[in-house]
Amino acid sequence: MSAVSTAEQSTYQAETKFGRFTDFVDQRVGGSGILKEFGRKVFPDHWSFMFGEVALYSFVILLMTGTFLTFFFDPSMAETHYHGSYSPLYNVEMSVAYNSSLNISFEVRGGLFMRQVHHWAALLFVASVSVHMLRVFFTGAFRKPRELNWVVGGVLIILAMAAGFTGYSLPDDLLSGNGLRIIDGVIKSIPVIGTWISFFLFGGEFPGTAIIGRLYVLHILLVPALILLMVAVHLFMVVVHKHTQYPGPGRNDRNVVGYPLGPVYAAKAGGFFFIVFGVIALMAGFFTINPIWNYGPYDPSPVSAGTQPDWYIGWVDGALRLMPGVIGAVDGYRQHFEFIIFGHVLTLNVLLPALVPAGIVFTVLFTYPWIERWITKDDREHHVLDRPRNAPTRTAIGVAGFIFYCVMWAAASSDLIATHFKVSLNDVTYWLRALFFIGPVLGFIVAKRVALALQRKDREIALHGRETGRIVRLPHGEFIEVHAPLNDYKRYRLVSFESPKPLPAQPNSHGVVDRKERRRAKFSTWFFEDRVAPITPAELEAAHAHGHHGEVESGEETKSLSH
Amino acid sequence: MGNHSDGSSTSSSTVATAGQHDEGAFQDPGIPPHRPRLADKDPKAAKRAERQVAVLFIVSVIGTLVFLVTYFAIDLTNTSTTGTIGLQNMLLGIGTAFAMLGIGTGIVHWAKTLMPDHEVSEDRHALRTEEDRQAAVAIADTIIEESGIKRRPLIRNTLLGAVALAPLPALAVFGDLGPRPDDKLAHTMWAPQNGKLKRLTRDPDGTPIKASDVTIGSAFHVIPEGLNELESGKLNEKAKAVVLLMRLNPDELNPSKGRENWAYNGIVAYSKICTHVGCPVALYEQQTHHLLCPCHQSTFDLTHECAVIFGPASRPLPQLPISVDEEGYLVATSDFHEPVGPSYWERDEHERRLDS
Ligand code: HEM
Ligand code: FES
């Protein structure tokens, strides 16, 4: 037996010291196998794949700067008097947490810089996660087999917001305390258990002396650990699935075309980390973020007009602003949105805007892959992305959702909009209330029209070539613009997509078409009826036979687009 | 099919739509041929790129030095004004930025100009083969069979029961996260103590306010007498008790029944805690007699007992009944007659109790 196992061992002897060292490690961890598997793994490249990288890198930067901050930050809410070097606050009564944040800013060398990098990285982190998610949505990268990774991404975006909010609250300045007060008010509106949750969260009445310490544990331990776990799962799945690729010559659902990991891809991706870090450092050096010394310590009494939460909380705050609490005149008919039911308070003016828009956004977010799967009955694996224009209805849904979000986001700045454009604040609110409902619908319609128009333009180009801007006069006197024909590679990019037709209701295994299936067919019609088909070789031939100018009818089949 | 050159697109475009499937699609021409870059063809260009990369790395070294010099040369201990700190922060930013961007752009430039940029294609493999699936099912069956969990339902059911109950203590131990709410939210420091009415005092210094100090059009930020002397829980009490004091022409107030003597000579006091979600309502527009909450712009009308006239709040701000004591200082004749601040599930119950 021992003879067999020794016979299998390699007799390789490394020559250099370094060689002997790597060989030692390799024999114990099997590094050769790992390098063989991953060293030349192919990664497709595209600028839009960068957002996920930015997210990952800003998270790494958050871990590094955050760890530095923990060495100096003290999350206690005990009272103290400030004796640091920032004279306007000298001897002011404040919490130890706020005091230590001031000391990080003014006493610890480089401390202000670390706070600035941490905060800018946090803003960039949530922003890049969000844009990354939009990229995945609009290109259809969430389709089979990546639905679960889309869900992991959704969890990550919620965790990112949680990380940001818990961090924003830590310095215990006037603004962060006000943010907590709003959260407390929202929590209290929850039926039955709201008051209890509030008391359990704050360890008694607001603000109490427990909340900063509790948020601290969430902020530096629980939430980052969960993010780390989710990021690991996320990236593991990316490796298992292999990256998606944009359509183009040589690319299909059975292969992956791009650059080998080592050296080019690794160099570009690794170098990019330093670029992200450098850009954040520049922002931190030049643009002040969260100057907590200007706000003063938290106090439930002072005014704070014109202040803004961090951008990713804005949409929730904006939703709170949009909801009217009462409608009607003070001394005439009045409808309150707070109801007393069997002696208990249901305060819908807070509960509805806090729960419903976020509920809609996250429900659609988490279920969308399955919604589309159900409508299209598409069970194939997709590794080639859709260009957004080639999936007009999905693109329109995404734009509608984006506008829904942006209206709420804008509402969080309604007072700034009003003062900046010198209009009445109430009017801004009325307009935004209208846009809250109309905006997504308009966005849907416009986005769909634009996508279809772009598709038609693609057809034009695929058929007749690119416009060169050069005008020539034909012998019989007509002026035409010269079109440069596309080569096969460029043309393939414009024609290699699917344009499915609505899928009529199918009978089930008992041979009947049930109600659910008929509903699905209706959705399918809605999803696919406006379509532009890619050109076919026959069409191209026909176009060429007619010479290189003029137009060919667009190959669309729509209910409403008849010109 | 119509005339191709007149630009009209007919809807009878059967050619274009009749089945992208049967008419055949375009042949995939394959990965485009590699186009050599300048540095691939010209050794001089390659040499130049090499030098550029090296320069970028040197820029990084300079950035690191800038950082270190800034860190050690700028002394915060004796001269630290916001100016020097701002300067140090900016120089640290510039140093870090050069240090990082130098490395980053250097590596990317190296990769883009000098490393091979041939696109390669790799096959994808099925995430799961049928063969694997069958093997896995067989293994799972063996595991279940050997454990005997299916054959011995008594074990299975008792285990399920035990596992279902076991987390309960883990929930129960959070019982001490906070105290019972009881009716803490319903009471504030304004309640008279041992029959002594609380004076209205200025926020933050706590000096009492004479009725004669309050001129028409003026507004005071008010805290209860004794708040500043509290040993603990000062912010908790302040978060409930802060009040806005204003004086209007008495004719402009429209007190409802039972509230006629809650004001004193046109001086009224209202809770400053927004009934929406609790921000301080601290903007007073003298001309319109409106109070505005800066958080979500709820607007309250002083002339209508602070009824909501705009924004997301649904209830008026609670009024604090006031009068003057024998020395002419303003006092609260009782606590608020309803809980202040945002609504909560038990609020109505508390309000009924306070009112009776
Ligand atoms: C995961 C993503 C994270 C986000 C989005 C985030 C966000 C934030 C934000 C917005 C602040 C307020 C900063 C300010 O202006 O002072 C903050 C503060 C802080 N964060 Fe983070 N953070 C993250 C991770 C971490 C980690 C991993 C740690 C530590 C291991 C950490 C430690 C701290 C500390 C100690 C503070 C308080 C420092 C101060 O306010 O002076 N953070 N965080
Ligand atoms: S807290 Fe006053 S309007 Fe929301």
PDB file of C-alpha atoms and ligand atoms in Angstrom, chain A residues 59 62-63 66-67 69-70 73 101 104 115 118-119 122 163-164 167-168 170-171 216 219-220 224 227 290 310, ligand 1:
ATOM      1  CA  PHE A  59     -16.374  47.968   0.597  1.00  0.00           C
ATOM      2  CA  LEU A  62     -14.748  50.865   4.191  1.00  0.00           C
ATOM      3  CA  LEU A  63     -13.345  47.895   6.072  1.00  0.00           C
ATOM      4  CA  GLY A  66     -13.666  51.754   9.514  1.00  0.00           C
ATOM      5  CA  THR A  67     -11.218  49.590  11.434  1.00  0.00           C
ATOM      6  CA  LEU A  69     -11.941  54.653  13.219  1.00  0.00           C
ATOM      7  CA  THR A  70     -12.816  51.980  15.799  1.00  0.00           C
ATOM      8  CA  PHE A  73     -14.277  56.081  18.454  1.00  0.00           C
ATOM      9  CA  SER A 101     -15.915  61.928  16.771  1.00  0.00           C
ATOM     10  CA  ILE A 104     -11.046  61.976  15.569  1.00  0.00           C
ATOM     11  CA  ARG A 115     -13.655  59.938   8.437  1.00  0.00           C
ATOM     12  CA  HIS A 118     -15.015  56.383   5.162  1.00  0.00           C
ATOM     13  CA  HIS A 119     -18.027  58.542   4.454  1.00  0.00           C
ATOM     14  CA  ALA A 122     -19.932  54.678   1.971  1.00  0.00           C
ATOM     15  CA  ALA A 163     -24.653  49.782   7.059  1.00  0.00           C
ATOM     16  CA  GLY A 164     -24.889  53.366   5.908  1.00  0.00           C
ATOM     17  CA  GLY A 167     -22.901  54.458  10.577  1.00  0.00           C
ATOM     18  CA  TYR A 168     -24.505  57.824   9.927  1.00  0.00           C
ATOM     19  CA  LEU A 170     -22.885  56.921  15.308  1.00  0.00           C
ATOM     20  CA  PRO A 171     -21.320  60.407  15.697  1.00  0.00           C
ATOM     21  CA  TYR A 216     -22.251  50.400  16.942  1.00  0.00           C
ATOM     22  CA  HIS A 219     -22.425  48.770  12.325  1.00  0.00           C
ATOM     23  CA  ILE A 220     -19.008  47.317  12.931  1.00  0.00           C
ATOM     24  CA  PRO A 224     -20.327  44.053   7.802  1.00  0.00           C
ATOM     25  CA  ILE A 227     -22.207  41.838   3.845  1.00  0.00           C
ATOM     26  CA  ASN A 290     -20.604  65.508   7.176  1.00  0.00           C
ATOM     27  CA  ASP A 310     -27.378  60.605   3.103  1.00  0.00           C
TER      28      ASP A 310
HETATM   29  C1  HEM C   1     -20.151  48.119   5.128  1.00  0.00           C
HETATM   30  C2  HEM C   1     -20.231  49.305   4.741  1.00  0.00           C
HETATM   31  C3  HEM C   1     -20.100  50.519   5.644  1.00  0.00           C
HETATM   32  C4  HEM C   1     -20.778  51.675   5.429  1.00  0.00           C
HETATM   33  C5  HEM C   1     -21.750  51.922   4.283  1.00  0.00           C
HETATM   34  C6  HEM C   1     -20.387  52.607   6.477  1.00  0.00           C
HETATM   35  C7  HEM C   1     -20.883  53.914   6.620  1.00  0.00           C
HETATM   36  C8  HEM C   1     -20.552  54.786   7.638  1.00  0.00           C
HETATM   37  C9  HEM C   1     -20.971  56.156   7.731  1.00  0.00           C
HETATM   38  C10 HEM C   1     -21.828  56.888   6.698  1.00  0.00           C
HETATM   39  C11 HEM C   1     -20.452  56.699   8.888  1.00  0.00           C
HETATM   40  C12 HEM C   1     -20.553  58.139   9.386  1.00  0.00           C
HETATM   41  C13 HEM C   1     -19.206  58.703   9.093  1.00  0.00           C
HETATM   42  C14 HEM C   1     -18.959  60.076   9.562  1.00  0.00           C
HETATM   43  O1  HEM C   1     -19.259  61.003   8.808  1.00  0.00           O
HETATM   44  O2  HEM C   1     -18.400  60.229  10.654  1.00  0.00           O
HETATM   45  C15 HEM C   1     -19.727  55.661   9.534  1.00  0.00           C
HETATM   46  C16 HEM C   1     -19.067  55.824  10.747  1.00  0.00           C
HETATM   47  C17 HEM C   1     -18.283  54.854  11.338  1.00  0.00           C
HETATM   48  N1  HEM C   1     -17.983  53.612  10.805  1.00  0.00           N
HETATM   49 FE1  HEM C   1     -18.704  52.826   9.107  1.00  0.00          FE
HETATM   50  N2  HEM C   1     -19.483  52.002   7.306  1.00  0.00           N
HETATM   51  C18 HEM C   1     -19.270  50.722   6.844  1.00  0.00           C
HETATM   52  C19 HEM C   1     -18.417  49.796   7.404  1.00  0.00           C
HETATM   53  C20 HEM C   1     -17.689  49.980   8.580  1.00  0.00           C
HETATM   54  C21 HEM C   1     -16.814  49.002   9.156  1.00  0.00           C
HETATM   55  C22 HEM C   1     -16.548  47.638   8.549  1.00  0.00           C
HETATM   56  C23 HEM C   1     -16.312  49.540  10.310  1.00  0.00           C
HETATM   57  C24 HEM C   1     -15.360  48.961  11.300  1.00  0.00           C
HETATM   58  C25 HEM C   1     -14.875  47.775  11.312  1.00  0.00           C
HETATM   59  C26 HEM C   1     -16.864  50.861  10.454  1.00  0.00           C
HETATM   60  C27 HEM C   1     -16.578  51.727  11.512  1.00  0.00           C
HETATM   61  C28 HEM C   1     -17.135  52.971  11.686  1.00  0.00           C
HETATM   62  C29 HEM C   1     -16.916  53.832  12.832  1.00  0.00           C
HETATM   63  C30 HEM C   1     -16.038  53.505  14.046  1.00  0.00           C
HETATM   64  C31 HEM C   1     -17.645  55.008  12.611  1.00  0.00           C
HETATM   65  C32 HEM C   1     -17.778  56.243  13.542  1.00  0.00           C
HETATM   66  C33 HEM C   1     -16.634  57.170  13.271  1.00  0.00           C
HETATM   67  C34 HEM C   1     -17.001  58.605  13.373  1.00  0.00           C
HETATM   68  O3  HEM C   1     -18.150  58.933  13.209  1.00  0.00           O
HETATM   69  O4  HEM C   1     -16.107  59.398  13.609  1.00  0.00           O
HETATM   70  N3  HEM C   1     -17.689  51.105   9.376  1.00  0.00           N
HETATM   71  N4  HEM C   1     -19.806  54.494   8.761  1.00  0.00           N
END
